């Protein structure tokens, strides 16, 4: 009985660490998204806007923009490719890789002049790698780098819980609601720091949630190891 109780406690601790890690990553996603719009005038977290601007740039015969956005799409694909290819070739936790890539991208972006169009590539790679690594939780596709589906899922779950009286959707409501709050909390923090005059250094604030994410990722690994030892 004691062994089963200990296992239940560790499973609960594991779930808490996974959730906190997920919300930290959502803060980072909002941070990068708002910063890139403020400093470089481009939401460098999604492939959709790059695809559309590639096509509209070509339609307007702005070939430099079209080629730049094509490069962005290829960078995005490369990051997703790596998240699919690496797990069979390394035993490293890709979540840790994603956090470290975000930290490196933040440091680089703080130094690149605002007139350098290639700066968007660093954000695109980091956010794509993060998205593919943290894309799913509780079996739901929950992005940590943009909010369209998260908003739809939260509204739908809220209606199911509060209007249709279906409590089964409560975990989904909490997940998407927490992710939305975390993402937009990061975006709001960027806007405040930008308004206070931190300018290009604002992106370095993302290192704070990234450091917290590393702590939760490490705690997650330790709990899994302890569970494995107990079951063994």
Coordinates of C-alpha atoms in Angstrom, one line a residue:
X1 CA 0.0 0.0 0.0
X2 CA 2.8 2.4 0.9
X3 CA 4.5 1.7 -2.5
X4 CA 1.3 2.5 -4.4
X5 CA 0.8 5.7 -2.4
X6 CA 4.4 6.8 -3.1
X7 CA 3.9 6.2 -6.8
X8 CA 0.7 8.2 -6.8
X9 CA 2.4 11.1 -5.1
X10 CA 5.3 11.0 -7.6
X11 CA 2.8 10.8 -10.5
X12 CA 1.1 13.9 -9.1
X13 CA 4.4 15.7 -8.7
X14 CA 5.4 14.7 -12.3
X15 CA 2.2 16.1 -13.6
X16 CA 2.7 19.4 -11.8
X17 CA 6.2 19.8 -13.1
X18 CA 5.1 19.0 -16.7
X19 CA 2.3 21.6 -16.4
X20 CA 4.6 24.3 -15.0
X21 CA 7.2 23.6 -17.6
X22 CA 4.5 23.9 -20.3
X23 CA 3.3 27.3 -18.9
X24 CA 6.9 28.6 -18.7
X25 CA 7.4 27.7 -22.4
X26 CA 4.1 29.6 -23.2
X27 CA 5.5 32.7 -21.5
X28 CA 8.6 32.4 -23.7
X29 CA 6.4 32.0 -26.8
X30 CA 4.5 35.2 -26.0
X31 CA 7.8 37.0 -25.2
X32 CA 9.4 36.1 -28.5
X33 CA 6.2 36.9 -30.5
X34 CA 5.7 40.4 -29.0
X35 CA 9.3 41.2 -29.2
X36 CA 9.7 40.3 -32.9
X37 CA 6.7 42.4 -33.8
X38 CA 7.9 45.4 -31.8
X39 CA 11.5 45.3 -33.0
X40 CA 11.4 43.7 -36.4
X41 CA 7.8 44.3 -37.4
X42 CA 7.2 40.6 -38.1
X43 CA 5.5 37.8 -36.1
X44 CA 8.4 35.3 -36.5
X45 CA 6.7 32.4 -34.7
X46 CA 4.4 30.9 -37.4
X47 CA 5.0 29.6 -40.9
X48 CA 1.6 30.9 -42.1
X49 CA 2.5 34.6 -42.2
X50 CA 5.8 33.8 -44.0
X51 CA 4.0 31.7 -46.6
X52 CA 1.5 34.5 -47.3
X53 CA 4.1 37.2 -47.4
X54 CA 6.2 35.1 -49.8
X55 CA 3.2 34.8 -52.1
X56 CA 2.1 38.5 -51.8
X57 CA 5.7 39.6 -52.2
X58 CA 6.0 37.7 -55.4
X59 CA 2.6 39.1 -56.6
X60 CA 3.9 42.6 -55.9
X61 CA 7.3 41.7 -57.6
X62 CA 9.1 42.3 -54.3
X63 CA 11.4 39.4 -54.9
X64 CA 13.7 40.2 -52.0
X65 CA 10.8 39.9 -49.6
X66 CA 9.6 36.7 -51.3
X67 CA 13.0 35.1 -51.1
X68 CA 13.5 36.2 -47.5
X69 CA 10.1 34.6 -46.5
X70 CA 10.9 31.5 -48.5
X71 CA 14.1 31.2 -46.4
X72 CA 12.0 31.6 -43.3
X73 CA 9.8 28.7 -44.3
X74 CA 12.8 26.5 -45.0
X75 CA 14.3 27.4 -41.6
X76 CA 10.9 26.5 -39.9
X77 CA 10.8 23.2 -41.7
X78 CA 14.4 22.4 -40.8
X79 CA 13.6 22.9 -37.1
X80 CA 10.6 20.6 -37.2
X81 CA 12.6 18.1 -39.2
X82 CA 15.2 18.0 -36.4
X83 CA 12.6 17.4 -33.7
X84 CA 11.4 14.4 -35.7
X85 CA 14.8 13.1 -36.7
X86 CA 16.9 13.5 -33.5
X87 CA 14.9 11.4 -31.0
X88 CA 16.0 8.1 -32.7
X89 CA 19.6 9.3 -32.8
X90 CA 20.1 10.8 -29.3
X91 CA 19.0 10.0 -25.8
X92 CA 19.1 13.7 -24.8
X93 CA 15.8 15.3 -23.7
X94 CA 14.7 17.6 -26.6
X95 CA 12.9 19.7 -24.1
X96 CA 16.2 20.8 -22.7
X97 CA 17.5 21.4 -26.2
X98 CA 14.5 23.6 -27.0
X99 CA 15.0 25.7 -23.9
X100 CA 18.7 26.2 -24.6
X101 CA 18.0 27.1 -28.2
X102 CA 15.5 29.7 -27.0
X103 CA 18.1 31.2 -24.6
X104 CA 20.7 31.3 -27.4
X105 CA 18.2 32.9 -29.8
X106 CA 17.3 35.6 -27.2
X107 CA 21.0 36.5 -26.7
X108 CA 21.6 36.7 -30.4
X109 CA 18.4 38.8 -31.1
X110 CA 19.4 41.3 -28.5
X111 CA 22.6 42.1 -30.5
X112 CA 21.3 42.1 -34.1
X113 CA 20.5 45.6 -35.5
X114 CA 16.8 46.2 -36.2
X115 CA 17.4 46.7 -39.9
X116 CA 18.7 43.2 -40.4
X117 CA 15.9 41.2 -42.0
X118 CA 17.7 37.9 -41.4
X119 CA 17.0 38.3 -37.6
X120 CA 13.6 36.6 -38.1
X121 CA 15.4 33.3 -38.9
X122 CA 16.7 33.0 -35.3
X123 CA 13.2 33.4 -33.9
X124 CA 11.6 31.1 -36.5
X125 CA 14.0 28.3 -35.8
X126 CA 13.7 28.6 -32.0
X127 CA 10.0 28.8 -32.0
X128 CA 9.5 26.0 -34.5
X129 CA 11.8 23.8 -32.4
X130 CA 9.9 24.7 -29.3
X131 CA 6.5 24.2 -30.9
X132 CA 7.3 20.7 -32.2
X133 CA 8.9 19.7 -28.9
X134 CA 6.1 21.0 -26.6
X135 CA 3.2 20.6 -29.0
X136 CA 1.0 18.1 -27.1
X137 CA -0.1 17.8 -23.5
X138 CA -2.8 15.6 -22.1
X139 CA -3.4 14.4 -25.6
X140 CA -4.5 17.9 -26.8
X141 CA -2.6 19.9 -29.4
X142 CA -1.6 22.9 -27.3
X143 CA 0.8 25.3 -28.8
X144 CA 3.2 27.4 -26.7
X145 CA 4.1 29.8 -29.5
X146 CA 0.7 31.1 -30.9
X147 CA -2.8 31.2 -29.7
X148 CA -5.4 30.7 -32.4
X149 CA -6.3 27.0 -31.6
X150 CA -5.7 27.6 -27.9
X151 CA -8.4 30.3 -27.8
X152 CA -10.8 28.1 -29.8
X153 CA -10.2 25.2 -27.4
X154 CA -10.6 27.3 -24.3
X155 CA -13.9 28.9 -25.4
X156 CA -15.3 25.5 -26.5
X157 CA -14.2 23.9 -23.2
X158 CA -15.6 26.8 -21.1
X159 CA -19.0 26.5 -22.9
X160 CA -19.0 22.7 -22.3
X161 CA -18.2 23.1 -18.6
X162 CA -20.2 26.1 -17.6
X163 CA -23.2 26.1 -20.0
X164 CA -23.5 22.4 -21.0
X165 CA -22.6 21.2 -17.5
X166 CA -20.0 18.7 -18.7
X167 CA -17.2 18.6 -16.1
X168 CA -15.2 16.2 -18.3
X169 CA -13.9 19.2 -20.2
X170 CA -12.5 20.9 -17.1
X171 CA -8.9 19.7 -17.5
X172 CA -9.0 21.0 -21.1
X173 CA -10.3 24.3 -20.0
X174 CA -7.6 24.7 -17.4
X175 CA -4.9 23.7 -19.8
X176 CA -5.8 26.1 -22.6
X177 CA -6.8 28.9 -20.2
X178 CA -3.5 28.6 -18.4
X179 CA -1.6 28.5 -21.6
X180 CA -3.4 31.6 -22.9
X181 CA -2.7 33.5 -19.7
X182 CA 1.0 32.5 -19.8
X183 CA 1.5 33.4 -23.4
X184 CA -0.2 36.8 -23.2
X185 CA 1.5 37.4 -19.8
X186 CA 4.8 37.1 -21.6
X187 CA 3.6 39.4 -24.4
X188 CA 2.4 42.0 -21.9
X189 CA 5.7 41.9 -20.0
X190 CA 7.5 42.7 -23.3
X191 CA 5.2 45.6 -24.0
X192 CA 5.8 47.0 -20.5
X193 CA 9.5 46.7 -20.7
X194 CA 9.6 48.2 -24.2
X195 CA 7.5 51.1 -23.0
X196 CA 9.9 51.6 -20.1
X197 CA 12.7 52.1 -22.7
X198 CA 14.6 48.8 -22.6
X199 CA 14.4 48.5 -26.4
X200 CA 16.4 45.7 -27.9
X201 CA 17.5 44.4 -24.5
X202 CA 13.8 43.4 -23.7
X203 CA 14.3 40.0 -25.3
X204 CA 16.8 39.1 -22.6
X205 CA 13.9 39.0 -20.1
X206 CA 12.9 35.7 -21.7
X207 CA 15.9 34.2 -20.0
X208 CA 14.0 34.3 -16.7
X209 CA 11.1 31.9 -17.7
X210 CA 13.7 29.9 -19.6
X211 CA 15.8 29.4 -16.5
X212 CA 12.6 28.4 -14.6
X213 CA 11.8 26.0 -17.4
X214 CA 15.2 24.4 -17.1
X215 CA 14.5 23.8 -13.4
X216 CA 11.2 22.2 -14.1
X217 CA 12.6 20.1 -16.8
X218 CA 15.3 18.8 -14.5
X219 CA 12.8 18.1 -11.8
X220 CA 10.7 16.2 -14.3
X221 CA 13.7 14.0 -15.2
X222 CA 14.5 13.4 -11.5
X223 CA 11.0 12.3 -10.7
X224 CA 10.9 10.0 -13.7
X225 CA 14.2 8.4 -12.6
X226 CA 12.9 8.0 -9.1
X227 CA 9.7 6.3 -10.4
X228 CA 11.8 4.0 -12.6
X229 CA 13.9 3.0 -9.6
X230 CA 10.9 2.3 -7.4
X231 CA 9.1 0.2 -10.0
X232 CA 12.4 -1.7 -10.6

